[in-house]
Amino acid sequence: MDFDDPEQAIRKSWSVNAAAWTAAVRGKRIPSRAAGTDAAIVNACMRLRPRRALDVGCGEGWLARALAQMGVAVLGIDGSCELSAEARGAGGGSFQQLDFSSLVRDPTQAAGPWDVIVCNYVLFTASLAPLLTALGRRLAPAGRLLIQTVHPWTAIGDGAYAPGWREETFAGFGAEFPSPMPWYFRTLQTWSEEVTRADLAIVRIEEPMNRETGKPLSLILECAARPLAWP
Ligand SMILES: C[S@@+](CC[C@H](N)C(=O)[O-])C[C@H]1O[C@@H](n2cnc3c(N)ncnc32)[C@H](O)[C@@H]1O
């Protein structure tokens, strides 16, 4: 992998890949989503009976629209101008263009307090604690942060079970993606460490299953703000 500045490369990829991504999501061409990860994150959100939800890295906005249709007041935020425009164009929620680095500098831009803050396949960088800390501070007292991500035991591929940068080529997403994207592979232990570093605690883990293969489709972490006295 040859990315001098992976964080910049991630941002750029969501600009140049916006049209292909929108087509893949709206055309339901991503197999893992059709197999259950879309339903799993909607169910994980709705189980918490939120009145207000923040969809972080909302992309073209499908999840915000799905939650809004069920009566949740949703704000979708995303750093990609192109994807934010796609989301606004489709309507069905409120959408704002906002990069995570800007949100970390001034967390009040994420408004709140939110009953649910959801990150559906958006946490790609090596250091997550600053963003997760900022998001944790926008939660309502009993609010929850939901993270859906690739399951480390199926995403491991041929690599070692160790954290490190990998490359996503978007092969198999049913559309031509102009740019690959770097992403940071995490083990279960390093997910837990990153969440803890952000003063959050994992209160529930879900592993949505692919019924055909018997393997996990994804990992869902439900996190709560940690009481200050927690060790
Ligand atoms: C794989 S897409 C997921 C989109 C949406 N959550 C979904 O489930 O379809 C990742 C999204 O994260 C957003 N993203 C990645 N890095 C970001 C950053 N630094 N600031 C804001 N958004 C970012 C991208 O623009 C993109 O829309």
PDB file of C-alpha atoms and ligand atoms in Angstrom:
ATOM      1  CA  MET A   1       0.000   0.000   0.000  1.00  0.00           C
ATOM      2  CA  ASP A   2       1.421   3.379  -0.982  1.00  0.00           C
ATOM      3  CA  PHE A   3      -0.460   6.146   0.769  1.00  0.00           C
ATOM      4  CA  ASP A   4       1.790   8.904   2.189  1.00  0.00           C
ATOM      5  CA  ASP A   5      -1.064  10.423   4.151  1.00  0.00           C
ATOM      6  CA  PRO A   6      -3.760   7.778   4.752  1.00  0.00           C
ATOM      7  CA  GLU A   7      -6.227  10.181   6.383  1.00  0.00           C
ATOM      8  CA  GLN A   8      -6.053  12.529   3.427  1.00  0.00           C
ATOM      9  CA  ALA A   9      -6.370   9.536   1.056  1.00  0.00           C
ATOM     10  CA  ILE A  10      -9.526   8.404   2.896  1.00  0.00           C
ATOM     11  CA  ARG A  11     -11.116  11.834   2.520  1.00  0.00           C
ATOM     12  CA  LYS A  12     -10.148  12.028  -1.156  1.00  0.00           C
ATOM     13  CA  SER A  13     -11.524   8.563  -1.870  1.00  0.00           C
ATOM     14  CA  TRP A  14     -14.990   9.586  -0.595  1.00  0.00           C
ATOM     15  CA  SER A  15     -14.949  12.539  -2.934  1.00  0.00           C
ATOM     16  CA  VAL A  16     -13.919  10.688  -6.089  1.00  0.00           C
ATOM     17  CA  ASN A  17     -15.845   7.502  -5.226  1.00  0.00           C
ATOM     18  CA  ALA A  18     -19.066   9.309  -4.277  1.00  0.00           C
ATOM     19  CA  ALA A  19     -21.003   8.497  -7.439  1.00  0.00           C
ATOM     20  CA  ALA A  20     -19.922   4.838  -7.487  1.00  0.00           C
ATOM     21  CA  TRP A  21     -20.698   4.486  -3.776  1.00  0.00           C
ATOM     22  CA  THR A  22     -24.139   6.044  -4.156  1.00  0.00           C
ATOM     23  CA  ALA A  23     -24.929   3.722  -7.055  1.00  0.00           C
ATOM     24  CA  ALA A  24     -23.699   0.678  -5.112  1.00  0.00           C
ATOM     25  CA  VAL A  25     -25.726   1.514  -1.981  1.00  0.00           C
ATOM     26  CA  ARG A  26     -28.921   2.573  -3.720  1.00  0.00           C
ATOM     27  CA  GLY A  27     -28.682  -0.320  -6.200  1.00  0.00           C
ATOM     28  CA  LYS A  28     -28.283  -2.716  -3.224  1.00  0.00           C
ATOM     29  CA  ARG A  29     -25.139  -4.135  -4.830  1.00  0.00           C
ATOM     30  CA  ILE A  30     -23.071  -4.673  -1.671  1.00  0.00           C
ATOM     31  CA  PRO A  31     -23.550  -8.338  -0.748  1.00  0.00           C
ATOM     32  CA  SER A  32     -22.895  -8.041   3.020  1.00  0.00           C
ATOM     33  CA  ARG A  33     -25.487  -5.269   3.286  1.00  0.00           C
ATOM     34  CA  ALA A  34     -28.131  -7.303   1.494  1.00  0.00           C
ATOM     35  CA  ALA A  35     -27.193 -10.325   3.619  1.00  0.00           C
ATOM     36  CA  GLY A  36     -28.002  -8.526   6.848  1.00  0.00           C
ATOM     37  CA  THR A  37     -25.753  -5.656   7.975  1.00  0.00           C
ATOM     38  CA  ASP A  38     -28.239  -2.934   6.937  1.00  0.00           C
ATOM     39  CA  ALA A  39     -31.031  -4.630   8.871  1.00  0.00           C
ATOM     40  CA  ALA A  40     -28.717  -5.288  11.818  1.00  0.00           C
ATOM     41  CA  ILE A  41     -27.763  -1.636  12.321  1.00  0.00           C
ATOM     42  CA  VAL A  42     -31.352  -0.414  11.878  1.00  0.00           C
ATOM     43  CA  ASN A  43     -32.481  -2.965  14.490  1.00  0.00           C
ATOM     44  CA  ALA A  44     -29.622  -2.059  16.845  1.00  0.00           C
ATOM     45  CA  CYS A  45     -30.667   1.610  16.654  1.00  0.00           C
ATOM     46  CA  MET A  46     -34.411   0.993  17.036  1.00  0.00           C
ATOM     47  CA  ARG A  47     -33.966  -1.421  19.956  1.00  0.00           C
ATOM     48  CA  LEU A  48     -32.784   1.652  21.880  1.00  0.00           C
ATOM     49  CA  ARG A  49     -36.041   3.499  21.055  1.00  0.00           C
ATOM     50  CA  PRO A  50     -34.318   6.776  20.170  1.00  0.00           C
ATOM     51  CA  ARG A  51     -36.180  10.011  19.691  1.00  0.00           C
ATOM     52  CA  ARG A  52     -33.100  11.753  18.294  1.00  0.00           C
ATOM     53  CA  ALA A  53     -30.183  10.180  16.432  1.00  0.00           C
ATOM     54  CA  LEU A  54     -26.957  11.405  14.850  1.00  0.00           C
ATOM     55  CA  ASP A  55     -25.743   9.447  11.807  1.00  0.00           C
ATOM     56  CA  VAL A  56     -21.980  10.069  11.691  1.00  0.00           C
ATOM     57  CA  GLY A  57     -20.436   9.630   8.234  1.00  0.00           C
ATOM     58  CA  CYS A  58     -23.922   9.215   6.801  1.00  0.00           C
ATOM     59  CA  GLY A  59     -22.722   8.928   3.206  1.00  0.00           C
ATOM     60  CA  GLU A  60     -25.624   9.191   0.755  1.00  0.00           C
ATOM     61  CA  GLY A  61     -27.968   8.996   3.726  1.00  0.00           C
ATOM     62  CA  TRP A  62     -29.759   5.628   3.566  1.00  0.00           C
ATOM     63  CA  LEU A  63     -29.594   4.945   7.326  1.00  0.00           C
ATOM     64  CA  ALA A  64     -30.746   8.443   8.293  1.00  0.00           C
ATOM     65  CA  ARG A  65     -33.683   8.066   5.890  1.00  0.00           C
ATOM     66  CA  ALA A  66     -34.553   4.628   7.281  1.00  0.00           C
ATOM     67  CA  LEU A  67     -34.550   5.897  10.878  1.00  0.00           C
ATOM     68  CA  ALA A  68     -36.467   9.061   9.954  1.00  0.00           C
ATOM     69  CA  GLN A  69     -39.161   6.918   8.338  1.00  0.00           C
ATOM     70  CA  MET A  70     -39.606   5.232  11.726  1.00  0.00           C
ATOM     71  CA  GLY A  71     -40.197   8.555  13.450  1.00  0.00           C
ATOM     72  CA  VAL A  72     -36.661   9.333  14.676  1.00  0.00           C
ATOM     73  CA  ALA A  73     -35.412  12.918  14.318  1.00  0.00           C
ATOM     74  CA  VAL A  74     -32.098  12.356  12.531  1.00  0.00           C
ATOM     75  CA  LEU A  75     -29.163  14.538  11.601  1.00  0.00           C
ATOM     76  CA  GLY A  76     -26.692  13.024   9.141  1.00  0.00           C
ATOM     77  CA  ILE A  77     -23.182  14.456   8.982  1.00  0.00           C
ATOM     78  CA  ASP A  78     -20.491  13.608   6.452  1.00  0.00           C
ATOM     79  CA  GLY A  79     -17.194  15.106   5.351  1.00  0.00           C
ATOM     80  CA  SER A  80     -17.695  14.447   1.654  1.00  0.00           C
ATOM     81  CA  CYS A  81     -19.316  17.414  -0.120  1.00  0.00           C
ATOM     82  CA  GLU A  82     -20.421  15.066  -2.883  1.00  0.00           C
ATOM     83  CA  LEU A  83     -22.056  12.512  -0.574  1.00  0.00           C
ATOM     84  CA  SER A  84     -23.644  15.207   1.600  1.00  0.00           C
ATOM     85  CA  ALA A  85     -25.183  16.635  -1.566  1.00  0.00           C
ATOM     86  CA  GLU A  86     -26.491  13.168  -2.522  1.00  0.00           C
ATOM     87  CA  ALA A  87     -28.024  12.810   0.941  1.00  0.00           C
ATOM     88  CA  ARG A  88     -29.663  16.239   0.842  1.00  0.00           C
ATOM     89  CA  GLY A  89     -30.911  15.560  -2.679  1.00  0.00           C
ATOM     90  CA  ALA A  90     -32.710  12.399  -1.561  1.00  0.00           C
ATOM     91  CA  GLY A  91     -34.222  14.195   1.468  1.00  0.00           C
ATOM     92  CA  GLY A  92     -35.894  12.326   4.318  1.00  0.00           C
ATOM     93  CA  GLY A  93     -33.684  13.794   7.057  1.00  0.00           C
ATOM     94  CA  SER A  94     -31.419  16.723   7.876  1.00  0.00           C
ATOM     95  CA  PHE A  95     -27.904  16.584   6.511  1.00  0.00           C
ATOM     96  CA  GLN A  96     -24.802  18.658   7.122  1.00  0.00           C
ATOM     97  CA  GLN A  97     -21.350  18.551   5.561  1.00  0.00           C
ATOM     98  CA  LEU A  98     -18.876  18.219   8.445  1.00  0.00           C
ATOM     99  CA  ASP A  99     -15.426  16.647   8.526  1.00  0.00           C
ATOM    100  CA  PHE A 100     -14.439  14.639  11.609  1.00  0.00           C
ATOM    101  CA  SER A 101     -11.331  16.793  12.193  1.00  0.00           C
ATOM    102  CA  SER A 102     -13.559  19.855  12.412  1.00  0.00           C
ATOM    103  CA  LEU A 103     -15.961  18.020  14.742  1.00  0.00           C
ATOM    104  CA  VAL A 104     -13.049  17.092  17.046  1.00  0.00           C
ATOM    105  CA  ARG A 105     -11.944  20.735  17.177  1.00  0.00           C
ATOM    106  CA  ASP A 106     -15.470  21.875  18.070  1.00  0.00           C
ATOM    107  CA  PRO A 107     -17.767  18.996  19.150  1.00  0.00           C
ATOM    108  CA  THR A 108     -20.725  21.383  19.573  1.00  0.00           C
ATOM    109  CA  GLN A 109     -21.007  21.313  15.763  1.00  0.00           C
ATOM    110  CA  ALA A 110     -22.472  17.830  16.210  1.00  0.00           C
ATOM    111  CA  ALA A 111     -25.334  19.357  18.252  1.00  0.00           C
ATOM    112  CA  GLY A 112     -27.129  16.925  20.575  1.00  0.00           C
ATOM    113  CA  PRO A 113     -27.686  15.570  23.135  1.00  0.00           C
ATOM    114  CA  TRP A 114     -28.447  12.436  21.110  1.00  0.00           C
ATOM    115  CA  ASP A 115     -30.159   9.244  22.255  1.00  0.00           C
ATOM    116  CA  VAL A 116     -28.209   7.312  19.622  1.00  0.00           C
ATOM    117  CA  ILE A 117     -25.073   8.230  17.724  1.00  0.00           C
ATOM    118  CA  VAL A 118     -24.342   5.719  14.974  1.00  0.00           C
ATOM    119  CA  CYS A 119     -21.154   5.127  12.983  1.00  0.00           C
ATOM    120  CA  ASN A 120     -21.953   2.633  10.222  1.00  0.00           C
ATOM    121  CA  TYR A 121     -18.704   1.633   8.503  1.00  0.00           C
ATOM    122  CA  VAL A 122     -17.032   5.006   8.882  1.00  0.00           C
ATOM    123  CA  LEU A 123     -14.141   4.554  11.339  1.00  0.00           C
ATOM    124  CA  PHE A 124     -11.163   3.907   9.072  1.00  0.00           C
ATOM    125  CA  THR A 125      -8.283   5.791  10.693  1.00  0.00           C
ATOM    126  CA  ALA A 126      -5.532   4.584  13.033  1.00  0.00           C
ATOM    127  CA  SER A 127      -6.465   6.934  15.851  1.00  0.00           C
ATOM    128  CA  LEU A 128     -10.144   7.014  16.758  1.00  0.00           C
ATOM    129  CA  ALA A 129     -10.112   8.175  20.362  1.00  0.00           C
ATOM    130  CA  PRO A 130     -10.327  11.948  19.640  1.00  0.00           C
ATOM    131  CA  LEU A 131     -13.427  11.486  17.462  1.00  0.00           C
ATOM    132  CA  LEU A 132     -15.038   8.946  19.816  1.00  0.00           C
ATOM    133  CA  THR A 133     -14.363  11.248  22.786  1.00  0.00           C
ATOM    134  CA  ALA A 134     -16.024  14.156  20.980  1.00  0.00           C
ATOM    135  CA  LEU A 135     -19.027  11.981  20.064  1.00  0.00           C
ATOM    136  CA  GLY A 136     -19.331  10.602  23.600  1.00  0.00           C
ATOM    137  CA  ARG A 137     -19.751  14.167  24.850  1.00  0.00           C
ATOM    138  CA  ARG A 138     -22.739  14.688  22.557  1.00  0.00           C
ATOM    139  CA  LEU A 139     -24.664  11.710  24.018  1.00  0.00           C
ATOM    140  CA  ALA A 140     -27.716  12.123  26.236  1.00  0.00           C
ATOM    141  CA  PRO A 141     -27.094  10.696  29.756  1.00  0.00           C
ATOM    142  CA  ALA A 142     -28.513   7.265  28.834  1.00  0.00           C
ATOM    143  CA  GLY A 143     -27.495   7.600  25.184  1.00  0.00           C
ATOM    144  CA  ARG A 144     -25.562   5.008  23.224  1.00  0.00           C
ATOM    145  CA  LEU A 145     -22.897   5.138  20.541  1.00  0.00           C
ATOM    146  CA  LEU A 146     -23.284   2.313  18.015  1.00  0.00           C
ATOM    147  CA  ILE A 147     -20.375   1.270  15.822  1.00  0.00           C
ATOM    148  CA  GLN A 148     -20.851  -1.231  13.001  1.00  0.00           C
ATOM    149  CA  THR A 149     -17.617  -2.353  11.386  1.00  0.00           C
ATOM    150  CA  VAL A 150     -16.051  -5.311   9.616  1.00  0.00           C
ATOM    151  CA  HIS A 151     -15.673  -8.344  11.850  1.00  0.00           C
ATOM    152  CA  PRO A 152     -11.946  -8.824  12.483  1.00  0.00           C
ATOM    153  CA  TRP A 153     -12.165 -12.596  12.136  1.00  0.00           C
ATOM    154  CA  THR A 154     -13.592 -12.405   8.614  1.00  0.00           C
ATOM    155  CA  ALA A 155     -11.802  -9.204   7.499  1.00  0.00           C
ATOM    156  CA  ILE A 156      -8.407 -10.600   8.481  1.00  0.00           C
ATOM    157  CA  GLY A 157      -7.843 -12.061   4.993  1.00  0.00           C
ATOM    158  CA  ASP A 158      -4.303 -13.320   4.507  1.00  0.00           C
ATOM    159  CA  GLY A 159      -2.816 -10.741   6.882  1.00  0.00           C
ATOM    160  CA  ALA A 160      -1.727 -11.183  10.470  1.00  0.00           C
ATOM    161  CA  TYR A 161      -4.216 -10.770  13.334  1.00  0.00           C
ATOM    162  CA  ALA A 162      -2.585  -7.480  14.240  1.00  0.00           C
ATOM    163  CA  PRO A 163      -3.653  -3.852  13.836  1.00  0.00           C
ATOM    164  CA  GLY A 164      -2.354  -2.101  10.749  1.00  0.00           C
ATOM    165  CA  TRP A 165      -3.211  -0.353   7.519  1.00  0.00           C
ATOM    166  CA  ARG A 166      -4.921  -2.302   4.737  1.00  0.00           C
ATOM    167  CA  GLU A 167      -6.329  -1.317   1.352  1.00  0.00           C
ATOM    168  CA  GLU A 168      -9.967  -1.475   0.211  1.00  0.00           C
ATOM    169  CA  THR A 169     -10.321  -1.760  -3.566  1.00  0.00           C
ATOM    170  CA  PHE A 170     -14.142  -1.991  -3.489  1.00  0.00           C
ATOM    171  CA  ALA A 171     -13.972  -5.065  -5.734  1.00  0.00           C
ATOM    172  CA  GLY A 172     -17.294  -6.885  -5.625  1.00  0.00           C
ATOM    173  CA  PHE A 173     -19.303  -3.735  -4.882  1.00  0.00           C
ATOM    174  CA  GLY A 174     -20.887  -3.912  -8.324  1.00  0.00           C
ATOM    175  CA  ALA A 175     -19.563  -0.610  -9.672  1.00  0.00           C
ATOM    176  CA  GLU A 176     -16.267   0.881 -10.837  1.00  0.00           C
ATOM    177  CA  PHE A 177     -14.634   2.764  -7.956  1.00  0.00           C
ATOM    178  CA  PRO A 178     -12.028   5.245  -9.260  1.00  0.00           C
ATOM    179  CA  SER A 179      -9.849   5.124  -6.117  1.00  0.00           C
ATOM    180  CA  PRO A 180      -8.828   2.517  -3.523  1.00  0.00           C
ATOM    181  CA  MET A 181      -8.994   3.552   0.133  1.00  0.00           C
ATOM    182  CA  PRO A 182      -6.647   2.856   3.043  1.00  0.00           C
ATOM    183  CA  TRP A 183      -8.301   1.573   6.208  1.00  0.00           C
ATOM    184  CA  TYR A 184      -6.971   0.519   9.570  1.00  0.00           C
ATOM    185  CA  PHE A 185      -7.589  -3.104  10.581  1.00  0.00           C
ATOM    186  CA  ARG A 186      -8.324  -3.592  14.296  1.00  0.00           C
ATOM    187  CA  THR A 187      -8.411  -6.666  16.467  1.00  0.00           C
ATOM    188  CA  LEU A 188     -11.131  -7.055  19.097  1.00  0.00           C
ATOM    189  CA  GLN A 189      -8.628  -6.045  21.773  1.00  0.00           C
ATOM    190  CA  THR A 190      -7.610  -2.860  19.982  1.00  0.00           C
ATOM    191  CA  TRP A 191     -11.269  -1.927  19.352  1.00  0.00           C
ATOM    192  CA  SER A 192     -11.844  -2.248  23.078  1.00  0.00           C
ATOM    193  CA  GLU A 193      -8.720  -0.202  23.881  1.00  0.00           C
ATOM    194  CA  GLU A 194      -9.697   2.596  21.503  1.00  0.00           C
ATOM    195  CA  VAL A 195     -13.226   2.815  22.933  1.00  0.00           C
ATOM    196  CA  THR A 196     -11.911   2.823  26.503  1.00  0.00           C
ATOM    197  CA  ARG A 197      -9.393   5.546  25.642  1.00  0.00           C
ATOM    198  CA  ALA A 198     -12.376   7.696  24.618  1.00  0.00           C
ATOM    199  CA  ASP A 199     -13.991   7.378  28.081  1.00  0.00           C
ATOM    200  CA  LEU A 200     -16.631   5.018  26.703  1.00  0.00           C
ATOM    201  CA  ALA A 201     -17.486   1.471  27.730  1.00  0.00           C
ATOM    202  CA  ILE A 202     -18.677  -1.363  25.486  1.00  0.00           C
ATOM    203  CA  VAL A 203     -21.980  -2.498  26.985  1.00  0.00           C
ATOM    204  CA  ARG A 204     -23.048  -4.951  24.265  1.00  0.00           C
ATOM    205  CA  ILE A 205     -21.476  -6.747  21.325  1.00  0.00           C
ATOM    206  CA  GLU A 206     -23.464  -8.113  18.392  1.00  0.00           C
ATOM    207  CA  GLU A 207     -22.158 -10.377  15.642  1.00  0.00           C
ATOM    208  CA  PRO A 208     -24.756 -10.453  12.837  1.00  0.00           C
ATOM    209  CA  MET A 209     -24.362 -13.794  11.075  1.00  0.00           C
ATOM    210  CA  ASN A 210     -24.420 -14.795   7.446  1.00  0.00           C
ATOM    211  CA  ARG A 211     -26.871 -17.692   7.574  1.00  0.00           C
ATOM    212  CA  GLU A 212     -25.490 -19.215   4.352  1.00  0.00           C
ATOM    213  CA  THR A 213     -21.805 -19.275   5.325  1.00  0.00           C
ATOM    214  CA  GLY A 214     -22.193 -19.494   9.112  1.00  0.00           C
ATOM    215  CA  LYS A 215     -19.620 -16.693   9.429  1.00  0.00           C
ATOM    216  CA  PRO A 216     -20.076 -13.253  11.017  1.00  0.00           C
ATOM    217  CA  LEU A 217     -21.127 -10.461   8.656  1.00  0.00           C
ATOM    218  CA  SER A 218     -19.997  -7.645  10.919  1.00  0.00           C
ATOM    219  CA  LEU A 219     -19.312  -6.501  14.442  1.00  0.00           C
ATOM    220  CA  ILE A 220     -21.599  -4.070  16.271  1.00  0.00           C
ATOM    221  CA  LEU A 221     -20.308  -2.370  19.417  1.00  0.00           C
ATOM    222  CA  GLU A 222     -22.803  -0.592  21.651  1.00  0.00           C
ATOM    223  CA  CYS A 223     -20.988   1.936  23.825  1.00  0.00           C
ATOM    224  CA  ALA A 224     -22.028   4.130  26.746  1.00  0.00           C
ATOM    225  CA  ALA A 225     -20.303   7.061  28.398  1.00  0.00           C
ATOM    226  CA  ARG A 226     -18.212   5.785  31.306  1.00  0.00           C
ATOM    227  CA  PRO A 227     -18.947   7.054  34.781  1.00  0.00           C
ATOM    228  CA  LEU A 228     -15.920   9.069  35.901  1.00  0.00           C
ATOM    229  CA  ALA A 229     -15.138   6.632  38.729  1.00  0.00           C
ATOM    230  CA  TRP A 230     -14.910   3.653  36.340  1.00  0.00           C
ATOM    231  CA  PRO A 231     -11.362   2.182  36.417  1.00  0.00           C
TER     232      PRO A 231
HETATM  233  C1  LIG B   1     -18.362   3.379   3.799  1.00  0.00           C
HETATM  234  S1  LIG B   1     -19.102   4.979   3.762  1.00  0.00           S
HETATM  235  C2  LIG B   1     -20.476   4.675   4.852  1.00  0.00           C
HETATM  236  C3  LIG B   1     -21.574   5.631   4.641  1.00  0.00           C
HETATM  237  C4  LIG B   1     -22.818   5.338   5.459  1.00  0.00           C
HETATM  238  N1  LIG B   1     -22.546   5.340   6.884  1.00  0.00           N
HETATM  239  C5  LIG B   1     -23.426   4.027   5.037  1.00  0.00           C
HETATM  240  O1  LIG B   1     -23.638   3.156   5.899  1.00  0.00           O
HETATM  241  O2  LIG B   1     -23.725   3.868   3.855  1.00  0.00           O
HETATM  242  C6  LIG B   1     -17.999   5.946   4.793  1.00  0.00           C
HETATM  243  C7  LIG B   1     -18.418   7.393   4.987  1.00  0.00           C
HETATM  244  O3  LIG B   1     -17.579   8.000   5.968  1.00  0.00           O
HETATM  245  C8  LIG B   1     -17.327   9.324   5.569  1.00  0.00           C
HETATM  246  N2  LIG B   1     -16.060   9.770   6.126  1.00  0.00           N
HETATM  247  C9  LIG B   1     -14.872   9.129   6.076  1.00  0.00           C
HETATM  248  N3  LIG B   1     -13.921   9.868   6.651  1.00  0.00           N
HETATM  249  C10 LIG B   1     -14.511  11.011   7.082  1.00  0.00           C
HETATM  250  C11 LIG B   1     -14.054  12.171   7.757  1.00  0.00           C
HETATM  251  N4  LIG B   1     -12.759  12.319   8.104  1.00  0.00           N
HETATM  252  N5  LIG B   1     -14.951  13.142   8.063  1.00  0.00           N
HETATM  253  C12 LIG B   1     -16.265  12.982   7.747  1.00  0.00           C
HETATM  254  N6  LIG B   1     -16.761  11.915   7.067  1.00  0.00           N
HETATM  255  C13 LIG B   1     -15.894  10.939   6.752  1.00  0.00           C
HETATM  256  C14 LIG B   1     -17.233   9.254   4.064  1.00  0.00           C
HETATM  257  O4  LIG B   1     -17.401  10.516   3.449  1.00  0.00           O
HETATM  258  C15 LIG B   1     -18.305   8.241   3.736  1.00  0.00           C
HETATM  259  O5  LIG B   1     -19.527   8.837   3.470  1.00  0.00           O
END
